[in-house]
mmCIF file of C-alpha atoms and ligand atoms in Angstrom:
data_model
loop_
_atom_site.group_PDB
_atom_site.id
_atom_site.type_symbol
_atom_site.label_atom_id
_atom_site.label_comp_id
_atom_site.label_asym_id
_atom_site.label_seq_id
_atom_site.Cartn_x
_atom_site.Cartn_y
_atom_site.Cartn_z
ATOM 1 C CA MET F 1 -142.494 -98.516 77.736
ATOM 2 C CA ASN F 2 -143.849 -101.980 78.438
ATOM 3 C CA ILE F 3 -145.505 -102.227 81.862
ATOM 4 C CA GLY F 4 -144.691 -105.598 83.379
ATOM 5 C CA ALA F 5 -143.868 -107.533 86.502
ATOM 6 C CA HIS F 6 -141.545 -109.906 88.257
ATOM 7 C CA VAL F 7 -143.177 -113.333 88.152
ATOM 8 C CA SER F 8 -142.563 -116.571 89.999
ATOM 9 C CA THR F 9 -140.881 -119.558 88.352
ATOM 10 C CA LYS F 10 -142.680 -122.034 90.595
ATOM 11 C CA GLY F 11 -143.072 -125.235 88.594
ATOM 12 C CA GLY F 12 -140.187 -124.253 86.316
ATOM 13 C CA LEU F 13 -139.063 -121.285 84.265
ATOM 14 C CA ALA F 14 -141.410 -122.348 81.451
ATOM 15 C CA CYS F 15 -144.388 -121.505 83.717
ATOM 16 C CA ALA F 16 -143.399 -117.827 83.902
ATOM 17 C CA PRO F 17 -144.589 -116.460 80.519
ATOM 18 C CA ALA F 18 -148.210 -117.569 81.041
ATOM 19 C CA ARG F 19 -148.145 -116.120 84.556
ATOM 20 C CA ALA F 20 -147.060 -112.759 83.142
ATOM 21 C CA ARG F 21 -149.767 -112.890 80.497
ATOM 22 C CA GLU F 22 -152.425 -113.740 83.078
ATOM 23 C CA ILE F 23 -151.894 -110.517 85.067
ATOM 24 C CA GLY F 24 -151.679 -108.350 81.945
ATOM 25 C CA ALA F 25 -147.932 -107.791 82.022
ATOM 26 C CA GLY F 26 -146.334 -106.421 78.850
ATOM 27 C CA CYS F 27 -142.889 -107.680 79.878
ATOM 28 C CA PHE F 28 -141.600 -109.761 82.769
ATOM 29 C CA GLN F 29 -138.642 -110.605 84.973
ATOM 30 C CA THR F 30 -137.729 -113.902 86.634
ATOM 31 C CA HIS F 31 -135.136 -115.376 88.923
ATOM 32 C CA PRO F 32 -133.996 -118.167 86.576
ATOM 33 C CA THR F 33 -132.445 -119.957 89.575
ATOM 34 C CA SER F 34 -133.019 -119.867 93.306
ATOM 35 C CA PRO F 35 -131.709 -116.392 94.249
ATOM 36 C CA GLN F 36 -130.055 -117.671 97.454
ATOM 37 C CA SER F 37 -128.130 -120.553 95.877
ATOM 38 C CA TRP F 38 -124.900 -120.754 93.890
ATOM 39 C CA ARG F 39 -126.183 -123.768 91.974
ATOM 40 C CA PRO F 40 -125.542 -122.959 88.291
ATOM 41 C CA ILE F 41 -128.391 -122.745 85.827
ATOM 42 C CA ALA F 42 -129.291 -126.163 84.443
ATOM 43 C CA GLY F 43 -129.847 -124.807 80.962
ATOM 44 C CA ASP F 44 -130.213 -128.049 79.028
ATOM 45 C CA ASP F 45 -131.829 -128.302 75.606
ATOM 46 C CA SER F 46 -135.180 -129.608 76.854
ATOM 47 C CA SER F 47 -135.680 -126.775 79.371
ATOM 48 C CA THR F 48 -134.624 -124.228 76.736
ATOM 49 C CA GLU F 49 -137.155 -125.662 74.296
ATOM 50 C CA ALA F 50 -139.905 -125.761 76.959
ATOM 51 C CA PHE F 51 -139.353 -122.112 77.833
ATOM 52 C CA SER F 52 -139.151 -120.995 74.195
ATOM 53 C CA GLN F 53 -142.437 -122.733 73.381
ATOM 54 C CA ALA F 54 -144.199 -121.258 76.436
ATOM 55 C CA HIS F 55 -142.733 -117.844 75.665
ATOM 56 C CA ARG F 56 -144.066 -117.901 72.095
ATOM 57 C CA ASP F 57 -147.459 -119.177 73.280
ATOM 58 C CA ALA F 58 -147.753 -116.222 75.675
ATOM 59 C CA GLY F 59 -146.966 -113.648 72.982
ATOM 60 C CA SER F 60 -143.144 -113.432 73.137
ATOM 61 C CA LEU F 61 -143.120 -110.664 75.763
ATOM 62 C CA PRO F 62 -139.727 -109.042 76.427
ATOM 63 C CA HIS F 63 -138.199 -110.696 79.478
ATOM 64 C CA TYR F 64 -135.358 -110.088 81.919
ATOM 65 C CA PHE F 65 -133.364 -112.284 84.286
ATOM 66 C CA HIS F 66 -132.602 -111.189 87.850
ATOM 67 C CA ALA F 67 -129.318 -112.740 88.972
ATOM 68 C CA ILE F 68 -128.797 -114.376 92.385
ATOM 69 C CA TYR F 69 -128.440 -112.249 95.521
ATOM 70 C CA LEU F 70 -125.165 -113.931 96.563
ATOM 71 C CA ILE F 71 -123.221 -112.035 93.912
ATOM 72 C CA ASN F 72 -120.743 -109.542 95.334
ATOM 73 C CA LEU F 73 -118.385 -107.879 92.879
ATOM 74 C CA ALA F 74 -116.998 -105.461 95.473
ATOM 75 C CA THR F 75 -115.902 -107.894 98.173
ATOM 76 C CA PRO F 76 -112.218 -107.789 99.134
ATOM 77 C CA LYS F 77 -112.302 -111.639 99.046
ATOM 78 C CA ASP F 78 -110.887 -112.632 95.648
ATOM 79 C CA GLY F 79 -112.558 -116.062 95.588
ATOM 80 C CA HIS F 80 -116.026 -114.667 96.198
ATOM 81 C CA ARG F 81 -115.533 -112.023 93.501
ATOM 82 C CA GLU F 82 -114.455 -114.670 90.973
ATOM 83 C CA GLN F 83 -117.393 -116.899 91.865
ATOM 84 C CA SER F 84 -119.692 -113.879 91.413
ATOM 85 C CA GLY F 85 -118.253 -113.180 87.975
ATOM 86 C CA LYS F 86 -118.791 -116.822 86.962
ATOM 87 C CA ALA F 87 -122.421 -116.640 88.074
ATOM 88 C CA LEU F 88 -122.954 -113.578 85.861
ATOM 89 C CA VAL F 89 -121.355 -115.346 82.884
ATOM 90 C CA ASP F 90 -123.694 -118.285 83.467
ATOM 91 C CA HIS F 91 -126.764 -115.995 83.588
ATOM 92 C CA LEU F 92 -125.697 -114.129 80.435
ATOM 93 C CA GLN F 93 -125.114 -117.314 78.453
ATOM 94 C CA TRP F 94 -128.475 -118.754 79.370
ATOM 95 C CA GLY F 95 -130.150 -115.392 78.893
ATOM 96 C CA GLU F 96 -128.730 -115.338 75.370
ATOM 97 C CA ARG F 97 -130.209 -118.761 74.586
ATOM 98 C CA LEU F 98 -133.620 -117.735 75.934
ATOM 99 C CA GLY F 99 -133.673 -114.330 74.243
ATOM 100 C CA ALA F 100 -133.570 -112.305 77.480
ATOM 101 C CA SER F 101 -133.421 -108.514 77.123
ATOM 102 C CA GLY F 102 -131.075 -108.126 80.084
ATOM 103 C CA VAL F 103 -129.592 -109.637 83.253
ATOM 104 C CA VAL F 104 -130.160 -107.469 86.351
ATOM 105 C CA PHE F 105 -127.669 -107.770 89.213
ATOM 106 C CA HIS F 106 -126.887 -106.121 92.544
ATOM 107 C CA PRO F 107 -123.235 -105.050 92.549
ATOM 108 C CA GLY F 108 -122.647 -105.959 96.214
ATOM 109 C CA SER F 109 -120.837 -104.552 99.228
ATOM 110 C CA HIS F 110 -117.240 -103.485 99.856
ATOM 111 C CA LEU F 111 -117.650 -104.825 103.421
ATOM 112 C CA GLY F 112 -115.953 -101.769 104.916
ATOM 113 C CA ALA F 113 -112.967 -101.631 102.573
ATOM 114 C CA GLY F 114 -114.340 -98.503 100.866
ATOM 115 C CA PHE F 115 -115.867 -97.826 97.445
ATOM 116 C CA GLU F 116 -112.772 -96.145 95.987
ATOM 117 C CA VAL F 117 -110.538 -98.956 97.232
ATOM 118 C CA MET F 118 -112.640 -101.706 95.641
ATOM 119 C CA LEU F 119 -113.640 -99.840 92.447
ATOM 120 C CA PRO F 120 -110.703 -101.153 90.331
ATOM 121 C CA ALA F 121 -111.554 -104.747 91.329
ATOM 122 C CA VAL F 122 -115.240 -104.218 90.462
ATOM 123 C CA ILE F 123 -114.274 -102.811 87.060
ATOM 124 C CA SER F 124 -111.846 -105.667 86.472
ATOM 125 C CA VAL F 125 -114.303 -108.476 87.210
ATOM 126 C CA LEU F 126 -117.050 -106.859 85.107
ATOM 127 C CA THR F 127 -114.636 -106.329 82.205
ATOM 128 C CA GLN F 128 -113.722 -110.008 82.398
ATOM 129 C CA VAL F 129 -117.403 -111.051 82.419
ATOM 130 C CA ILE F 130 -118.063 -108.938 79.315
ATOM 131 C CA GLU F 131 -114.996 -110.382 77.550
ATOM 132 C CA GLU F 132 -115.948 -113.965 78.407
ATOM 133 C CA THR F 133 -119.425 -113.464 76.939
ATOM 134 C CA GLU F 134 -118.360 -111.711 73.728
ATOM 135 C CA GLU F 135 -120.727 -113.928 71.735
ATOM 136 C CA CYS F 136 -123.738 -112.681 73.773
ATOM 137 C CA GLN F 137 -125.911 -109.697 72.918
ATOM 138 C CA VAL F 138 -127.625 -109.631 76.331
ATOM 139 C CA PRO F 139 -126.724 -106.574 78.407
ATOM 140 C CA LEU F 140 -125.830 -106.634 82.091
ATOM 141 C CA LEU F 141 -127.995 -104.222 84.086
ATOM 142 C CA LEU F 142 -126.466 -102.869 87.289
ATOM 143 C CA GLU F 143 -129.209 -102.013 89.786
ATOM 144 C CA ASN F 144 -128.995 -99.071 92.184
ATOM 145 C CA ASN F 145 -129.584 -99.959 95.835
ATOM 146 C CA ALA F 146 -131.160 -98.372 98.890
ATOM 147 C CA GLY F 147 -127.759 -97.446 100.309
ATOM 148 C CA SER F 148 -127.629 -99.644 103.389
ATOM 149 C CA GLY F 149 -124.325 -100.624 105.002
ATOM 150 C CA ALA F 150 -121.371 -100.779 102.654
ATOM 151 C CA CYS F 151 -123.365 -101.524 99.494
ATOM 152 C CA ILE F 152 -121.978 -99.970 96.327
ATOM 153 C CA GLY F 153 -124.239 -98.332 93.746
ATOM 154 C CA ARG F 154 -126.063 -96.094 96.234
ATOM 155 C CA SER F 155 -125.660 -92.968 94.124
ATOM 156 C CA PHE F 156 -125.637 -92.129 90.427
ATOM 157 C CA GLU F 157 -122.015 -91.013 90.831
ATOM 158 C CA GLU F 158 -120.929 -94.461 92.079
ATOM 159 C CA ILE F 159 -122.806 -96.203 89.278
ATOM 160 C CA ALA F 160 -121.365 -93.838 86.666
ATOM 161 C CA ALA F 161 -117.850 -94.565 87.988
ATOM 162 C CA ILE F 162 -118.414 -98.304 87.434
ATOM 163 C CA LEU F 163 -120.088 -97.917 84.030
ATOM 164 C CA ASP F 164 -117.431 -95.486 82.805
ATOM 165 C CA GLY F 165 -114.635 -97.699 84.142
ATOM 166 C CA VAL F 166 -115.882 -100.758 82.231
ATOM 167 C CA ASN F 167 -116.943 -98.677 79.236
ATOM 168 C CA SER F 168 -118.891 -101.356 77.370
ATOM 169 C CA PRO F 169 -122.233 -100.829 75.611
ATOM 170 C CA ARG F 170 -123.297 -104.108 77.265
ATOM 171 C CA LEU F 171 -123.035 -102.714 80.813
ATOM 172 C CA ARG F 172 -126.111 -100.626 81.513
ATOM 173 C CA MET F 173 -128.329 -99.673 84.454
ATOM 174 C CA CYS F 174 -131.584 -100.775 86.033
ATOM 175 C CA LEU F 175 -133.214 -98.014 88.111
ATOM 176 C CA ASP F 176 -135.255 -99.131 91.131
ATOM 177 C CA THR F 177 -137.666 -96.371 92.219
ATOM 178 C CA ALA F 178 -138.000 -97.613 95.837
ATOM 179 C CA HIS F 179 -134.210 -97.855 96.194
ATOM 180 C CA VAL F 180 -133.596 -94.424 94.693
ATOM 181 C CA PHE F 181 -136.101 -92.908 97.167
ATOM 182 C CA ALA F 182 -134.653 -94.733 100.180
ATOM 183 C CA SER F 183 -131.147 -93.688 99.162
ATOM 184 C CA GLY F 184 -132.186 -90.021 99.381
ATOM 185 C CA TYR F 185 -133.641 -88.863 96.058
ATOM 186 C CA ASP F 186 -136.975 -87.176 96.852
ATOM 187 C CA ILE F 187 -139.288 -88.198 93.992
ATOM 188 C CA ARG F 188 -142.596 -87.536 95.788
ATOM 189 C CA SER F 189 -143.421 -84.419 93.738
ATOM 190 C CA PRO F 190 -143.232 -83.750 89.997
ATOM 191 C CA GLU F 191 -140.403 -81.266 90.688
ATOM 192 C CA GLY F 192 -138.497 -83.902 92.675
ATOM 193 C CA ALA F 193 -139.051 -86.607 90.058
ATOM 194 C CA HIS F 194 -137.801 -84.304 87.299
ATOM 195 C CA ALA F 195 -134.774 -83.272 89.360
ATOM 196 C CA MET F 196 -133.900 -86.952 89.935
ATOM 197 C CA LEU F 197 -134.156 -87.635 86.179
ATOM 198 C CA ASN F 198 -132.009 -84.576 85.445
ATOM 199 C CA GLY F 199 -129.363 -85.947 87.820
ATOM 200 C CA LEU F 200 -129.619 -89.417 86.294
ATOM 201 C CA ASN F 201 -129.290 -87.984 82.800
ATOM 202 C CA SER F 202 -126.287 -85.809 83.590
ATOM 203 C CA THR F 203 -124.304 -88.474 85.501
ATOM 204 C CA ILE F 204 -125.233 -91.721 83.748
ATOM 205 C CA GLY F 205 -127.277 -90.701 80.689
ATOM 206 C CA MET F 206 -130.797 -91.914 79.949
ATOM 207 C CA GLU F 207 -129.464 -93.867 76.958
ATOM 208 C CA ARG F 208 -127.723 -96.217 79.414
ATOM 209 C CA ILE F 209 -130.923 -97.058 81.347
ATOM 210 C CA SER F 210 -132.544 -100.290 80.116
ATOM 211 C CA LEU F 211 -135.083 -101.124 82.785
ATOM 212 C CA VAL F 212 -136.978 -99.634 85.717
ATOM 213 C CA HIS F 213 -138.035 -101.572 88.793
ATOM 214 C CA ALA F 214 -141.310 -99.800 89.484
ATOM 215 C CA ASN F 215 -141.969 -99.944 93.207
ATOM 216 C CA ASP F 216 -143.460 -97.700 95.847
ATOM 217 C CA SER F 217 -141.585 -97.668 99.164
ATOM 218 C CA LYS F 218 -142.639 -98.661 102.699
ATOM 219 C CA ALA F 219 -139.435 -97.041 103.920
ATOM 220 C CA ASP F 220 -138.899 -93.299 104.313
ATOM 221 C CA LEU F 221 -136.880 -90.942 102.166
ATOM 222 C CA GLY F 222 -133.185 -91.404 102.922
ATOM 223 C CA SER F 223 -133.838 -94.310 105.305
ATOM 224 C CA ASN F 224 -131.553 -96.647 103.311
ATOM 225 C CA ALA F 225 -134.091 -99.419 103.960
ATOM 226 C CA ASP F 226 -135.129 -101.683 101.077
ATOM 227 C CA ARG F 227 -138.865 -102.267 101.559
ATOM 228 C CA HIS F 228 -141.159 -102.320 98.541
ATOM 229 C CA GLU F 229 -144.819 -101.247 98.649
ATOM 230 C CA ASN F 230 -147.742 -101.490 96.222
ATOM 231 C CA ILE F 231 -147.980 -98.618 93.733
ATOM 232 C CA GLY F 232 -149.622 -95.566 95.331
ATOM 233 C CA ASP F 233 -149.736 -97.058 98.849
ATOM 234 C CA GLY F 234 -146.228 -96.119 99.927
ATOM 235 C CA LYS F 235 -144.123 -93.139 100.900
ATOM 236 C CA ILE F 236 -143.484 -92.091 97.292
ATOM 237 C CA GLY F 237 -147.122 -92.035 96.187
ATOM 238 C CA SER F 238 -148.880 -91.690 92.847
ATOM 239 C CA GLU F 239 -148.058 -88.042 92.182
ATOM 240 C CA GLY F 240 -144.305 -88.519 92.039
ATOM 241 C CA LEU F 241 -144.558 -91.886 90.288
ATOM 242 C CA SER F 242 -146.903 -90.409 87.659
ATOM 243 C CA ALA F 243 -144.511 -87.537 86.944
ATOM 244 C CA LEU F 244 -141.690 -90.043 86.625
ATOM 245 C CA PHE F 245 -143.482 -92.540 84.382
ATOM 246 C CA GLN F 246 -144.978 -89.859 82.141
ATOM 247 C CA ASP F 247 -141.670 -88.129 81.549
ATOM 248 C CA PRO F 248 -140.786 -88.482 77.837
ATOM 249 C CA ARG F 249 -137.250 -89.546 78.844
ATOM 250 C CA MET F 250 -138.745 -92.762 80.253
ATOM 251 C CA ALA F 251 -140.821 -93.580 77.166
ATOM 252 C CA CYS F 252 -138.489 -96.261 75.756
ATOM 253 C CA ILE F 253 -137.635 -97.977 79.058
ATOM 254 C CA ASP F 254 -139.432 -101.145 80.196
ATOM 255 C CA ALA F 255 -140.884 -101.166 83.720
ATOM 256 C CA VAL F 256 -141.189 -104.223 85.968
ATOM 257 C CA LEU F 257 -143.115 -104.312 89.247
ATOM 258 C CA GLU F 258 -141.515 -105.976 92.293
ATOM 259 C CA VAL F 259 -144.299 -105.113 94.728
ATOM 260 C CA PRO F 260 -145.875 -107.299 97.445
ATOM 261 C CA GLY F 261 -149.263 -107.393 95.670
ATOM 262 C CA MET F 262 -152.726 -106.866 97.129
ATOM 263 C CA GLU F 263 -152.847 -110.489 98.361
ATOM 264 C CA HIS F 264 -149.137 -110.591 99.263
ATOM 265 C CA GLU F 265 -148.559 -113.017 96.422
ATOM 266 C CA GLY F 266 -146.422 -110.726 94.308
ATOM 267 C CA PRO F 267 -147.229 -108.301 91.511
ATOM 268 C CA ASP F 268 -150.828 -108.539 90.309
ATOM 269 C CA ARG F 269 -153.275 -106.997 87.835
ATOM 270 C CA THR F 270 -154.239 -104.259 90.318
ATOM 271 C CA ASN F 271 -150.654 -103.019 90.487
ATOM 272 C CA ILE F 272 -150.250 -103.373 86.712
ATOM 273 C CA ASN F 273 -153.290 -101.115 86.303
ATOM 274 C CA ARG F 274 -152.082 -98.642 88.911
ATOM 275 C CA LEU F 275 -148.745 -98.362 87.158
ATOM 276 C CA ARG F 276 -150.447 -98.112 83.760
ATOM 277 C CA ALA F 277 -152.492 -95.222 85.149
ATOM 278 C CA CYS F 278 -149.304 -93.547 86.438
ATOM 279 C CA ALA F 279 -147.798 -93.929 82.968
ATOM 280 C CA GLY F 280 -150.917 -92.431 81.346
ATOM 281 C CA LYS F 281 -151.888 -95.720 79.692
ATOM 282 C CA ALA F 282 -155.404 -97.188 79.480
ATOM 283 C CA GLU F 283 -156.183 -99.656 82.266
ATOM 284 C CA LEU F 284 -156.749 -103.301 81.388
ATOM 285 C CA GLY F 285 -160.087 -104.999 81.984
HETATM 286 ZN ZN1 LIG Q 301 -135.314 -103.979 92.229
HETATM 287 ZN ZN1 LIG Q 302 -135.453 -103.794 96.708
#
């Protein structure tokens, strides 16, 4: 398990690797484009080269892309679903060129139509994305959500239905600890954390988990609210997080912080060290 963080791309994507290195991250995640804009990635040769150089200079840490928030694969509107699929193809192709270890995405909302009703359309668009990016090795990582409104992917059963429907080794899962807690999985105690992992393993299978978003939660258990907190300061707390991150089933999965940070400037060295402590790793100086 590499303990890392989401880092800003202010000044350009090529600025991200050094930022990760500076806070002691062992892996990192970025939004390669503005998460609220459909504008496609401008992945020209010079920006690819600039990133690759900066990435090597900072020690070639494993890195992940987080796709834009506008993606909705479950919407009943065909045009929006197609546009969402195109955005994922774009992320995967650029991720391939930059050696990304995965592209994380939020599956979206059925907008009241119902999960079962929209499931075939979700499976169809994802299958098409995988087919259109045959030449890519980069996996797509479907992230669980906090369960608000009509969002899909609120339970392991819903995620398993999507993963099984697409049935590609390139469609995998990203587990967000704050979302799983807010959607009703009580991971505050070692018993609860182990029970959650048992459920995850029996529905989805640990071998299909590629990444963890390591976050404490400002929101209560089952509140369906998506509010991240610094490690140990939230409603989950260090005991549950420690049991989770020291479980041998998590040993090969990278972890990325998406916490507010002590100075509200995003993940920082303090949170890296708190998470390292949870995972039973030596703290950094
Ligand atoms: Zn997340
Ligand atoms: Zn979140």
